[in-house]
PDB file of C-alpha atoms in Angstrom:
ATOM      1  CA  MET A  18      -8.141 -69.242  67.312  1.00 59.00           C
ATOM      2  CA  LEU A  19      -9.371 -68.797  63.766  1.00 63.00           C
ATOM      3  CA  PRO A  20     -12.211 -66.393  64.675  1.00 76.00           C
ATOM      4  CA  ILE A  21      -9.729 -64.130  66.501  1.00 76.00           C
ATOM      5  CA  VAL A  22      -7.489 -63.960  63.433  1.00 73.00           C
ATOM      6  CA  LEU A  23     -10.432 -63.094  61.237  1.00 77.00           C
ATOM      7  CA  ILE A  24     -11.529 -60.405  63.634  1.00 77.00           C
ATOM      8  CA  LEU A  25      -8.028 -58.933  63.673  1.00 76.00           C
ATOM      9  CA  LEU A  26      -7.871 -58.987  59.900  1.00 78.00           C
ATOM     10  CA  VAL A  27     -11.220 -57.253  59.633  1.00 77.00           C
ATOM     11  CA  PHE A  28     -10.132 -54.672  62.188  1.00 75.00           C
ATOM     12  CA  VAL A  29      -6.892 -53.997  60.280  1.00 76.00           C
ATOM     13  CA  ALA A  30      -8.837 -53.682  57.038  1.00 80.00           C
ATOM     14  CA  ILE A  31     -11.196 -51.210  58.670  1.00 78.00           C
ATOM     15  CA  LEU A  32      -8.246 -49.174  59.942  1.00 76.00           C
ATOM     16  CA  LEU A  33      -6.671 -49.154  56.487  1.00 78.00           C
ATOM     17  CA  VAL A  34      -9.908 -47.994  54.894  1.00 76.00           C
ATOM     18  CA  ILE A  35     -10.321 -45.293  57.512  1.00 75.00           C
ATOM     19  CA  GLY A  36      -6.718 -44.187  57.034  1.00 75.00           C
ATOM     20  CA  TRP A  37      -7.094 -44.101  53.270  1.00 78.00           C
ATOM     21  CA  ARG A  38     -10.355 -42.152  53.515  1.00 77.00           C
ATOM     22  CA  SER A  39      -8.790 -39.741  55.976  1.00 83.00           C
ATOM     23  CA  VAL A  40      -6.112 -38.516  53.547  1.00 85.00           C
ATOM     24  CA  CYS A  41      -7.142 -36.028  50.867  1.00 86.00           C
ATOM     25  CA  ILE A  42      -4.721 -34.542  48.318  1.00 88.00           C
ATOM     26  CA  VAL A  43      -5.951 -31.291  46.759  1.00 90.00           C
ATOM     27  CA  PRO A  44      -4.363 -30.370  43.407  1.00 91.00           C
ATOM     28  CA  GLN A  45      -2.853 -26.965  42.708  1.00 91.00           C
ATOM     29  CA  SER A  46      -5.358 -24.189  41.866  1.00 89.00           C
ATOM     30  CA  MET A  47      -8.202 -26.253  43.302  1.00 92.00           C
ATOM     31  CA  VAL A  48     -10.306 -25.727  46.449  1.00 93.00           C
ATOM     32  CA  PHE A  49     -12.508 -28.421  48.003  1.00 93.00           C
ATOM     33  CA  VAL A  50     -15.582 -27.316  49.911  1.00 93.00           C
ATOM     34  CA  VAL A  51     -15.970 -29.675  52.914  1.00 92.00           C
ATOM     35  CA  GLU A  52     -19.215 -30.248  54.850  1.00 91.00           C
ATOM     36  CA  ARG A  53     -19.534 -31.922  58.239  1.00 89.00           C
ATOM     37  CA  PHE A  54     -22.871 -33.396  59.082  1.00 87.00           C
ATOM     38  CA  GLY A  55     -24.457 -31.476  56.205  1.00 85.00           C
ATOM     39  CA  ARG A  56     -23.078 -28.059  57.141  1.00 90.00           C
ATOM     40  CA  HIS A  57     -20.161 -26.138  55.663  1.00 90.00           C
ATOM     41  CA  HIS A  58     -17.062 -26.939  57.671  1.00 90.00           C
ATOM     42  CA  ARG A  59     -14.056 -25.553  55.787  1.00 90.00           C
ATOM     43  CA  ASP A  60     -12.367 -24.996  52.417  1.00 90.00           C
ATOM     44  CA  MET A  61      -9.410 -27.261  51.804  1.00 90.00           C
ATOM     45  CA  LYS A  62      -6.512 -25.630  49.961  1.00 89.00           C
ATOM     46  CA  SER A  63      -4.094 -27.384  47.646  1.00 88.00           C
ATOM     47  CA  GLY A  64      -1.764 -29.915  49.235  1.00 88.00           C
ATOM     48  CA  PHE A  65      -2.063 -32.631  51.913  1.00 89.00           C
ATOM     49  CA  ASN A  66      -5.256 -32.518  54.002  1.00 88.00           C
ATOM     50  CA  ILE A  67      -6.864 -34.750  56.681  1.00 86.00           C
ATOM     51  CA  VAL A  68     -10.594 -35.401  56.851  1.00 86.00           C
ATOM     52  CA  ILE A  69     -12.730 -37.540  59.128  1.00 85.00           C
ATOM     53  CA  PRO A  70     -14.239 -40.413  57.175  1.00 82.00           C
ATOM     54  CA  PHE A  71     -18.007 -40.767  57.230  1.00 81.00           C
ATOM     55  CA  VAL A  72     -18.179 -37.382  58.959  1.00 86.00           C
ATOM     56  CA  ASP A  73     -16.643 -34.921  56.539  1.00 86.00           C
ATOM     57  CA  HIS A  74     -18.021 -34.808  52.995  1.00 88.00           C
ATOM     58  CA  ILE A  75     -16.553 -32.975  49.966  1.00 89.00           C
ATOM     59  CA  ARG A  76     -19.427 -30.963  48.528  1.00 90.00           C
ATOM     60  CA  GLU A  77     -17.731 -29.200  45.569  1.00 90.00           C
ATOM     61  CA  ARG A  78     -14.389 -29.229  43.850  1.00 91.00           C
ATOM     62  CA  ILE A  79     -13.866 -25.650  42.708  1.00 91.00           C
ATOM     63  CA  ASP A  80     -11.340 -24.738  40.011  1.00 91.00           C
ATOM     64  CA  MET A  81      -9.821 -21.350  40.930  1.00 91.00           C
ATOM     65  CA  ARG A  82      -8.340 -20.725  37.492  1.00 91.00           C
ATOM     66  CA  ILE A  83      -9.937 -18.511  34.827  1.00 91.00           C
ATOM     67  CA  GLN A  84     -12.563 -20.507  32.969  1.00 90.00           C
ATOM     68  CA  VAL A  85     -13.780 -19.804  29.462  1.00 89.00           C
ATOM     69  CA  VAL A  86     -17.518 -20.255  29.153  1.00 86.00           C
ATOM     70  CA  SER A  87     -18.629 -20.357  25.517  1.00 83.00           C
ATOM     71  CA  PHE A  88     -22.356 -20.006  24.961  1.00 80.00           C
ATOM     72  CA  PRO A  89     -24.316 -20.999  21.831  1.00 82.00           C
ATOM     73  CA  PRO A  90     -25.344 -18.111  19.522  1.00 84.00           C
ATOM     74  CA  GLN A  91     -28.030 -15.947  21.084  1.00 83.00           C
ATOM     75  CA  ALA A  92     -30.725 -14.192  19.051  1.00 84.00           C
ATOM     76  CA  ALA A  93     -31.128 -10.480  19.686  1.00 85.00           C
ATOM     77  CA  ILE A  94     -33.291  -7.750  18.135  1.00 86.00           C
ATOM     78  CA  THR A  95     -31.612  -4.464  17.210  1.00 85.00           C
ATOM     79  CA  GLN A  96     -33.180  -1.042  17.533  1.00 85.00           C
ATOM     80  CA  ASP A  97     -34.167  -1.085  13.834  1.00 82.00           C
ATOM     81  CA  ASN A  98     -36.008  -4.413  14.310  1.00 84.00           C
ATOM     82  CA  LEU A  99     -33.441  -6.722  12.748  1.00 81.00           C
ATOM     83  CA  SER A 100     -32.587 -10.080  14.263  1.00 82.00           C
ATOM     84  CA  VAL A 101     -28.934 -10.949  14.748  1.00 86.00           C
ATOM     85  CA  ASN A 102     -27.236 -14.007  16.212  1.00 86.00           C
ATOM     86  CA  VAL A 103     -24.448 -13.171  18.638  1.00 87.00           C
ATOM     87  CA  ASP A 104     -21.853 -15.743  19.665  1.00 87.00           C
ATOM     88  CA  THR A 105     -20.319 -14.844  23.035  1.00 87.00           C
ATOM     89  CA  ALA A 106     -17.489 -16.096  25.237  1.00 89.00           C
ATOM     90  CA  VAL A 107     -17.215 -15.084  28.894  1.00 90.00           C
ATOM     91  CA  TYR A 108     -14.039 -15.420  30.971  1.00 93.00           C
ATOM     92  CA  ILE A 109     -14.875 -16.000  34.641  1.00 92.00           C
ATOM     93  CA  LYS A 110     -12.916 -16.761  37.808  1.00 92.00           C
ATOM     94  CA  VAL A 111     -14.157 -18.027  41.178  1.00 92.00           C
ATOM     95  CA  THR A 112     -12.994 -15.743  43.968  1.00 92.00           C
ATOM     96  CA  ASN A 113     -15.124 -17.113  46.819  1.00 92.00           C
ATOM     97  CA  PRO A 114     -15.747 -20.886  46.797  1.00 92.00           C
ATOM     98  CA  TYR A 115     -18.350 -20.656  49.600  1.00 92.00           C
ATOM     99  CA  ASN A 116     -20.538 -18.153  47.694  1.00 91.00           C
ATOM    100  CA  ALA A 117     -20.100 -20.017  44.411  1.00 91.00           C
ATOM    101  CA  THR A 118     -21.320 -23.178  46.139  1.00 91.00           C
ATOM    102  CA  TYR A 119     -24.118 -21.996  48.444  1.00 91.00           C
ATOM    103  CA  LYS A 120     -25.431 -18.746  46.889  1.00 90.00           C
ATOM    104  CA  VAL A 121     -26.046 -20.034  43.385  1.00 89.00           C
ATOM    105  CA  ALA A 122     -27.041 -23.523  42.323  1.00 87.00           C
ATOM    106  CA  ASN A 123     -24.981 -23.595  39.113  1.00 88.00           C
ATOM    107  CA  PHE A 124     -22.845 -20.535  38.612  1.00 88.00           C
ATOM    108  CA  ILE A 125     -21.935 -21.378  34.967  1.00 88.00           C
ATOM    109  CA  GLN A 126     -25.580 -21.703  33.974  1.00 88.00           C
ATOM    110  CA  ALA A 127     -26.391 -18.553  35.904  1.00 89.00           C
ATOM    111  CA  VAL A 128     -23.673 -16.611  34.088  1.00 89.00           C
ATOM    112  CA  GLU A 129     -24.966 -17.905  30.746  1.00 88.00           C
ATOM    113  CA  GLN A 130     -28.540 -16.784  31.383  1.00 88.00           C
ATOM    114  CA  LEU A 131     -27.430 -13.433  32.748  1.00 89.00           C
ATOM    115  CA  ALA A 132     -25.153 -12.871  29.741  1.00 88.00           C
ATOM    116  CA  SER A 133     -28.001 -13.649  27.312  1.00 87.00           C
ATOM    117  CA  ALA A 134     -30.396 -11.222  28.973  1.00 88.00           C
ATOM    118  CA  THR A 135     -27.786  -8.485  29.233  1.00 88.00           C
ATOM    119  CA  LEU A 136     -26.734  -8.999  25.601  1.00 88.00           C
ATOM    120  CA  ARG A 137     -30.327  -8.576  24.390  1.00 87.00           C
ATOM    121  CA  ASN A 138     -30.647  -5.341  26.363  1.00 88.00           C
ATOM    122  CA  VAL A 139     -27.391  -3.907  25.018  1.00 87.00           C
ATOM    123  CA  VAL A 140     -28.031  -4.884  21.384  1.00 87.00           C
ATOM    124  CA  GLY A 141     -31.634  -3.644  21.622  1.00 86.00           C
ATOM    125  CA  GLY A 142     -30.348  -0.121  22.223  1.00 86.00           C
ATOM    126  CA  MET A 143     -28.306  -0.079  18.996  1.00 86.00           C
ATOM    127  CA  ASP A 144     -29.099  -0.282  15.302  1.00 83.00           C
ATOM    128  CA  LEU A 145     -27.502  -2.896  13.066  1.00 81.00           C
ATOM    129  CA  GLU A 146     -24.616  -0.729  11.929  1.00 80.00           C
ATOM    130  CA  GLN A 147     -23.724   0.227  15.510  1.00 82.00           C
ATOM    131  CA  THR A 148     -23.980  -3.407  16.572  1.00 82.00           C
ATOM    132  CA  LEU A 149     -21.558  -4.515  13.855  1.00 81.00           C
ATOM    133  CA  THR A 150     -19.064  -1.720  14.519  1.00 82.00           C
ATOM    134  CA  SER A 151     -19.261  -1.352  18.316  1.00 83.00           C
ATOM    135  CA  ARG A 152     -17.930  -4.659  19.595  1.00 85.00           C
ATOM    136  CA  ASP A 153     -15.647  -3.046  22.148  1.00 87.00           C
ATOM    137  CA  GLN A 154     -18.512  -1.009  23.564  1.00 87.00           C
ATOM    138  CA  ILE A 155     -20.734  -4.112  23.814  1.00 87.00           C
ATOM    139  CA  ASN A 156     -17.917  -6.045  25.504  1.00 88.00           C
ATOM    140  CA  ARG A 157     -17.411  -3.308  28.095  1.00 88.00           C
ATOM    141  CA  GLU A 158     -21.110  -3.002  28.896  1.00 88.00           C
ATOM    142  CA  LEU A 159     -21.543  -6.764  29.187  1.00 88.00           C
ATOM    143  CA  ARG A 160     -18.521  -7.112  31.450  1.00 89.00           C
ATOM    144  CA  SER A 161     -19.647  -4.259  33.678  1.00 88.00           C
ATOM    145  CA  VAL A 162     -23.158  -5.655  34.161  1.00 88.00           C
ATOM    146  CA  LEU A 163     -22.037  -9.266  34.603  1.00 89.00           C
ATOM    147  CA  ASP A 164     -19.261  -8.365  37.021  1.00 87.00           C
ATOM    148  CA  ASP A 165     -21.643  -6.379  39.233  1.00 89.00           C
ATOM    149  CA  ALA A 166     -24.271  -9.144  39.211  1.00 87.00           C
ATOM    150  CA  THR A 167     -21.883 -12.055  39.836  1.00 89.00           C
ATOM    151  CA  GLU A 168     -19.920 -10.400  42.644  1.00 89.00           C
ATOM    152  CA  GLU A 169     -22.457 -11.730  45.149  1.00 90.00           C
ATOM    153  CA  TRP A 170     -21.937 -15.258  43.780  1.00 91.00           C
ATOM    154  CA  GLY A 171     -18.197 -15.121  44.368  1.00 91.00           C
ATOM    155  CA  ILE A 172     -17.583 -14.912  40.599  1.00 91.00           C
ATOM    156  CA  GLU A 173     -15.373 -12.376  38.835  1.00 92.00           C
ATOM    157  CA  VAL A 174     -15.977 -11.699  35.136  1.00 90.00           C
ATOM    158  CA  SER A 175     -12.556 -10.773  33.785  1.00 88.00           C
ATOM    159  CA  ARG A 176     -13.386 -10.494  30.088  1.00 89.00           C
ATOM    160  CA  VAL A 177     -16.244 -10.751  27.579  1.00 88.00           C
ATOM    161  CA  GLU A 178     -15.680 -11.351  23.879  1.00 87.00           C
ATOM    162  CA  LEU A 179     -18.139 -11.310  20.976  1.00 85.00           C
ATOM    163  CA  LYS A 180     -16.901 -14.051  18.678  1.00 84.00           C
ATOM    164  CA  ALA A 181     -19.381 -13.440  15.871  1.00 83.00           C
ATOM    165  CA  ILE A 182     -22.346 -11.241  14.965  1.00 83.00           C
ATOM    166  CA  GLU A 183     -24.414 -12.689  12.134  1.00 82.00           C
ATOM    167  CA  PRO A 184     -27.150 -10.519  10.579  1.00 80.00           C
ATOM    168  CA  PRO A 185     -29.978 -12.053   8.493  1.00 73.00           C
ATOM    169  CA  GLU A 186     -29.151 -13.447   5.038  1.00 77.00           C
ATOM    170  CA  SER A 187     -31.101 -10.711   3.253  1.00 71.00           C
ATOM    171  CA  VAL A 188     -29.132  -8.063   5.145  1.00 70.00           C
ATOM    172  CA  GLN A 189     -25.883  -9.871   4.383  1.00 67.00           C
ATOM    173  CA  GLU A 190     -26.725  -9.890   0.664  1.00 73.00           C
ATOM    174  CA  ALA A 191     -27.561  -6.179   0.757  1.00 70.00           C
ATOM    175  CA  MET A 192     -24.331  -5.456   2.608  1.00 70.00           C
ATOM    176  CA  GLU A 193     -22.336  -7.484   0.079  1.00 73.00           C
ATOM    177  CA  LYS A 194     -23.964  -5.562  -2.790  1.00 76.00           C
ATOM    178  CA  GLN A 195     -23.174  -2.275  -1.068  1.00 77.00           C
ATOM    179  CA  MET A 196     -19.573  -3.330  -0.445  1.00 78.00           C
ATOM    180  CA  ARG A 197     -19.255  -4.478  -4.070  1.00 80.00           C
ATOM    181  CA  ALA A 198     -20.652  -1.136  -5.276  1.00 82.00           C
ATOM    182  CA  ASP A 199     -18.233   0.744  -3.015  1.00 82.00           C
ATOM    183  CA  ARG A 200     -15.302  -1.307  -4.332  1.00 82.00           C
ATOM    184  CA  ASP A 201     -16.380  -0.688  -7.942  1.00 82.00           C
ATOM    185  CA  LYS A 202     -16.722   3.021  -7.199  1.00 86.00           C
ATOM    186  CA  ARG A 203     -13.271   3.181  -5.632  1.00 86.00           C
ATOM    187  CA  ALA A 204     -11.842   1.239  -8.587  1.00 85.00           C
ATOM    188  CA  GLU A 205     -13.413   3.673 -11.065  1.00 87.00           C
ATOM    189  CA  ILE A 206     -12.113   6.635  -9.085  1.00 90.00           C
ATOM    190  CA  LEU A 207      -8.613   5.157  -9.000  1.00 88.00           C
ATOM    191  CA  THR A 208      -8.785   4.423 -12.733  1.00 87.00           C
ATOM    192  CA  ALA A 209      -9.908   7.973 -13.487  1.00 89.00           C
ATOM    193  CA  GLU A 210      -7.157   9.385 -11.283  1.00 89.00           C
ATOM    194  CA  GLY A 211      -4.610   7.192 -13.074  1.00 88.00           C
ATOM    195  CA  GLN A 212      -5.833   8.303 -16.492  1.00 89.00           C
ATOM    196  CA  LYS A 213      -5.752  11.927 -15.354  1.00 89.00           C
ATOM    197  CA  GLN A 214      -2.199  11.623 -14.080  1.00 89.00           C
ATOM    198  CA  SER A 215      -1.196   9.786 -17.261  1.00 88.00           C
ATOM    199  CA  ALA A 216      -2.697  12.544 -19.451  1.00 88.00           C
ATOM    200  CA  ILE A 217      -0.967  15.226 -17.394  1.00 91.00           C
ATOM    201  CA  LEU A 218       2.382  13.457 -17.624  1.00 89.00           C
ATOM    202  CA  ARG A 219       1.898  12.843 -21.355  1.00 89.00           C
ATOM    203  CA  ALA A 220       1.057  16.531 -21.946  1.00 89.00           C
ATOM    204  CA  GLU A 221       4.050  17.639 -19.902  1.00 89.00           C
ATOM    205  CA  GLY A 222       6.265  15.249 -21.883  1.00 88.00           C
ATOM    206  CA  GLU A 223       4.951  16.532 -25.203  1.00 88.00           C
ATOM    207  CA  GLN A 224       5.433  20.120 -24.038  1.00 89.00           C
ATOM    208  CA  SER A 225       8.992  19.411 -22.941  1.00 88.00           C
ATOM    209  CA  ALA A 226       9.695  17.610 -26.232  1.00 87.00           C
ATOM    210  CA  ALA A 227       8.270  20.543 -28.236  1.00 88.00           C
ATOM    211  CA  VAL A 228      10.363  23.020 -26.256  1.00 88.00           C
ATOM    212  CA  LEU A 229      13.505  20.950 -26.737  1.00 88.00           C
ATOM    213  CA  ARG A 230      12.707  20.490 -30.438  1.00 87.00           C
ATOM    214  CA  ALA A 231      12.185  24.228 -30.902  1.00 88.00           C
ATOM    215  CA  ARG A 232      15.397  24.959 -29.058  1.00 88.00           C
ATOM    216  CA  GLY A 233      17.248  22.445 -31.219  1.00 87.00           C
ATOM    217  CA  GLU A 234      15.855  23.943 -34.428  1.00 87.00           C
ATOM    218  CA  ALA A 235      16.715  27.443 -33.236  1.00 87.00           C
ATOM    219  CA  ASP A 236      20.238  26.375 -32.331  1.00 87.00           C
ATOM    220  CA  ALA A 237      20.592  24.631 -35.712  1.00 87.00           C
ATOM    221  CA  GLU A 238      19.403  27.736 -37.562  1.00 87.00           C
ATOM    222  CA  MET A 239      21.762  29.883 -35.525  1.00 89.00           C
ATOM    223  CA  ILE A 240      24.671  27.554 -36.290  1.00 88.00           C
ATOM    224  CA  ALA A 241      23.743  27.424 -40.004  1.00 86.00           C
ATOM    225  CA  ALA A 242      23.377  31.211 -40.168  1.00 85.00           C
ATOM    226  CA  LYS A 243      26.687  31.665 -38.404  1.00 88.00           C
ATOM    227  CA  ALA A 244      28.351  29.214 -40.773  1.00 86.00           C
ATOM    228  CA  GLU A 245      26.823  30.954 -43.782  1.00 85.00           C
ATOM    229  CA  ALA A 246      27.922  34.350 -42.459  1.00 84.00           C
ATOM    230  CA  ASP A 247      31.419  33.013 -41.864  1.00 84.00           C
ATOM    231  CA  ALA A 248      31.463  31.578 -45.385  1.00 84.00           C
ATOM    232  CA  LYS A 249      30.303  34.860 -46.865  1.00 83.00           C
ATOM    233  CA  THR A 250      32.890  36.693 -44.816  1.00 85.00           C
ATOM    234  CA  LEU A 251      35.646  34.374 -45.996  1.00 84.00           C
ATOM    235  CA  ARG A 252      34.371  34.620 -49.578  1.00 82.00           C
ATOM    236  CA  ALA A 253      34.294  38.403 -49.381  1.00 79.00           C
ATOM    237  CA  ARG A 254      37.758  38.449 -47.885  1.00 82.00           C
ATOM    238  CA  GLY A 255      38.971  36.163 -50.679  1.00 79.00           C
ATOM    239  CA  GLU A 256      37.423  38.365 -53.331  1.00 75.00           C
ATOM    240  CA  ALA A 257      38.883  41.454 -51.694  1.00 75.00           C
ATOM    241  CA  ASP A 258      42.281  39.836 -51.549  1.00 76.00           C
ATOM    242  CA  ALA A 259      41.943  38.774 -55.194  1.00 72.00           C
ATOM    243  CA  ILE A 260      40.977  42.304 -56.234  1.00 72.00           C
ATOM    244  CA  GLN A 261      43.883  43.725 -54.286  1.00 75.00           C
ATOM    245  CA  MET A 262      46.217  41.226 -55.939  1.00 74.00           C
ATOM    246  CA  VAL A 263      44.829  42.134 -59.365  1.00 64.00           C
ATOM    247  CA  PHE A 264      45.257  45.837 -58.768  1.00 65.00           C
ATOM    248  CA  LYS A 265      48.694  45.231 -57.413  1.00 71.00           C
ATOM    249  CA  ALA A 266      49.570  43.188 -60.459  1.00 65.00           C
ATOM    250  CA  LEU A 267      48.153  45.894 -62.707  1.00 59.00           C
ATOM    251  CA  ARG A 268      50.118  48.491 -60.864  1.00 63.00           C
ATOM    252  CA  ASN A 269      53.391  46.610 -60.881  1.00 65.00           C
ATOM    253  CA  GLY A 270      53.143  44.664 -64.117  1.00 56.00           C
ATOM    254  CA  ASP A 271      53.111  45.586 -67.777  1.00 54.00           C
ATOM    255  CA  VAL A 272      49.492  44.941 -68.728  1.00 53.00           C
ATOM    256  CA  ASN A 273      48.235  46.113 -72.103  1.00 56.00           C
ATOM    257  CA  LYS A 274      44.662  46.414 -73.302  1.00 56.00           C
ATOM    258  CA  ASP A 275      44.868  43.155 -75.229  1.00 57.00           C
ATOM    259  CA  MET A 276      45.349  41.179 -72.015  1.00 59.00           C
ATOM    260  CA  LEU A 277      42.462  43.013 -70.342  1.00 57.00           C
ATOM    261  CA  ALA A 278      40.199  42.255 -73.261  1.00 59.00           C
ATOM    262  CA  TYR A 279      41.094  38.562 -73.080  1.00 58.00           C
ATOM    263  CA  HIS A 280      40.258  38.367 -69.370  1.00 61.00           C
ATOM    264  CA  TYR A 281      37.053  40.274 -69.956  1.00 59.00           C
ATOM    265  CA  LEU A 282      35.944  37.672 -72.444  1.00 59.00           C
ATOM    266  CA  GLN A 283      36.695  34.877 -69.927  1.00 61.00           C
ATOM    267  CA  LYS A 284      34.446  36.466 -67.291  1.00 61.00           C
ATOM    268  CA  LEU A 285      31.459  36.947 -69.533  1.00 60.00           C
ATOM    269  CA  PRO A 286      30.231  33.275 -69.264  1.00 63.00           C
ATOM    270  CA  GLU A 287      30.334  33.489 -65.458  1.00 61.00           C
ATOM    271  CA  ILE A 288      28.137  36.581 -65.608  1.00 58.00           C
ATOM    272  CA  ALA A 289      25.602  34.718 -67.733  1.00 59.00           C
ATOM    273  CA  GLN A 290      25.420  31.678 -65.360  1.00 60.00           C
ATOM    274  CA  GLY A 291      23.189  33.352 -62.739  1.00 56.00           C
ATOM    275  CA  GLU A 292      19.628  31.994 -62.415  1.00 58.00           C
ATOM    276  CA  ALA A 293      18.193  35.493 -62.472  1.00 54.00           C
ATOM    277  CA  ASN A 294      19.936  36.345 -65.773  1.00 54.00           C
ATOM    278  CA  LYS A 295      17.144  35.396 -68.145  1.00 55.00           C
ATOM    279  CA  VAL A 296      17.912  38.265 -70.535  1.00 54.00           C
ATOM    280  CA  TRP A 297      21.571  38.989 -71.360  1.00 52.00           C
ATOM    281  CA  ILE A 298      22.570  42.214 -73.024  1.00 52.00           C
ATOM    282  CA  VAL A 299      25.929  42.340 -74.701  1.00 53.00           C
ATOM    283  CA  PRO A 300      27.685  45.511 -73.638  1.00 55.00           C
ATOM    284  CA  SER A 301      29.089  47.967 -76.157  1.00 55.00           C
ATOM    285  CA  GLU A 302      32.602  47.249 -74.992  1.00 54.00           C
ATOM    286  CA  MET A 303      32.242  43.772 -76.462  1.00 53.00           C
ATOM    287  CA  SER A 304      33.046  44.952 -79.974  1.00 58.00           C
ATOM    288  CA  ARG A 305      36.045  46.861 -78.789  1.00 59.00           C
ATOM    289  CA  ALA A 306      37.318  43.835 -76.912  1.00 53.00           C
ATOM    290  CA  MET A 307      36.856  41.667 -79.991  1.00 57.00           C
ATOM    291  CA  GLU A 308      38.660  44.209 -82.149  1.00 59.00           C
ATOM    292  CA  GLY A 309      41.522  44.308 -79.651  1.00 56.00           C
ATOM    293  CA  ILE A 310      41.790  40.534 -79.631  1.00 54.00           C
ATOM    294  CA  GLY A 311      41.663  40.417 -83.402  1.00 56.00           C
ATOM    295  CA  ASP A 312      44.445  43.014 -83.712  1.00 60.00           C
ATOM    296  CA  ALA A 313      46.494  41.025 -81.162  1.00 53.00           C
ATOM    297  CA  PHE A 314      46.126  37.805 -83.144  1.00 52.00           C
ATOM    298  CA  GLY A 315      46.958  39.665 -86.325  1.00 57.00           C
ATOM    299  CA  ARG A 316      50.129  41.065 -84.877  1.00 58.00           C
ATOM    300  CA  MET A 317      51.077  37.628 -83.604  1.00 54.00           C
ATOM    301  CA  ARG A 318      50.727  36.137 -87.091  1.00 56.00           C
ATOM    302  CA  LEU A 319      52.763  38.927 -88.697  1.00 58.00           C
ATOM    303  CA  GLY A 320      55.482  38.420 -86.159  1.00 54.00           C
ATOM    304  CA  GLU A 321      55.601  34.731 -86.876  1.00 50.00           C
ATOM    305  CA  THR A 322      55.705  35.388 -90.636  1.00 55.00           C
ATOM    306  CA  ASP A 323      58.483  37.915 -90.331  1.00 53.00           C
ATOM    307  CA  GLY A 324      60.498  35.612 -88.132  1.00 50.00           C
ATOM    308  CA  ALA A 325      60.400  32.717 -90.653  1.00 46.00           C
ATOM    309  CA  GLY A 326      63.413  32.554 -93.027  1.00 45.00           C
ATOM    310  CA  PRO A 327      63.563  31.463 -96.645  1.00 44.00           C
ATOM    311  CA  GLY A 328      64.830  28.117 -95.604  1.00 43.00           C
ATOM    312  CA  ASP A 329      61.615  27.490 -93.726  1.00 42.00           C
TER     313      ASP A 329
END
């Protein structure tokens, strides 16, 4: 009885193992290449799949997503015989799992070697300056060549990127010196332009200030001249009015020669006050005026004497 139970248990265990080995779950975006008796049988898509244990064998598990293959820096010689190290990244995608499995032993290694050879050919046709400034052109040429070559392998090259291009240290030092000289030159040019603009603005400011100053002085002189003219006009009008009043007084009043002589003597000091009157000549009428004044004072004294009584 015991041997039968053991046999049944072994049989059940074998069935469980066979059942477990018969179920295959393929993840999303993955394709399993299945062989049967050493030959390609089918490609299992994502999801639940059934295989025959010990008959079907999974040869490759292919990732159908875009893969980024980063290669170590590759040395390349430019057209002007300068060595540069180029760091490249290639974006590939498997489009045919059968070709990627059976037409190339290792498609990632194959893409790497093909990219290195193609990169040397492309860089070899350019000088250093073109290599440093033509990354887009190098990317397009690499992608075109790689895509054509890998189509037979079931590989699609979607993008190629140059991550870095490193020239020799001596060239880098020379480039840094040239860049430093260019920066210094641009700085000197900008400084000279600033000084030029500053001088122009300063000259324009001084010119404007001189014009405004001249206009102010001219306006001040005009105002002063106008004020002086107005003063002279008012003075002349005052003198004219005074003369008219004097003549009117002479015409209407009883003015004798003694009064005229007295006023004449009062005006003589004013005549002598002028700065230009260095030599003063006494006119001949002076004696007559003095005689008139003397006669007037004499008459005044006689009148006072006659008017005084004995009692005084």
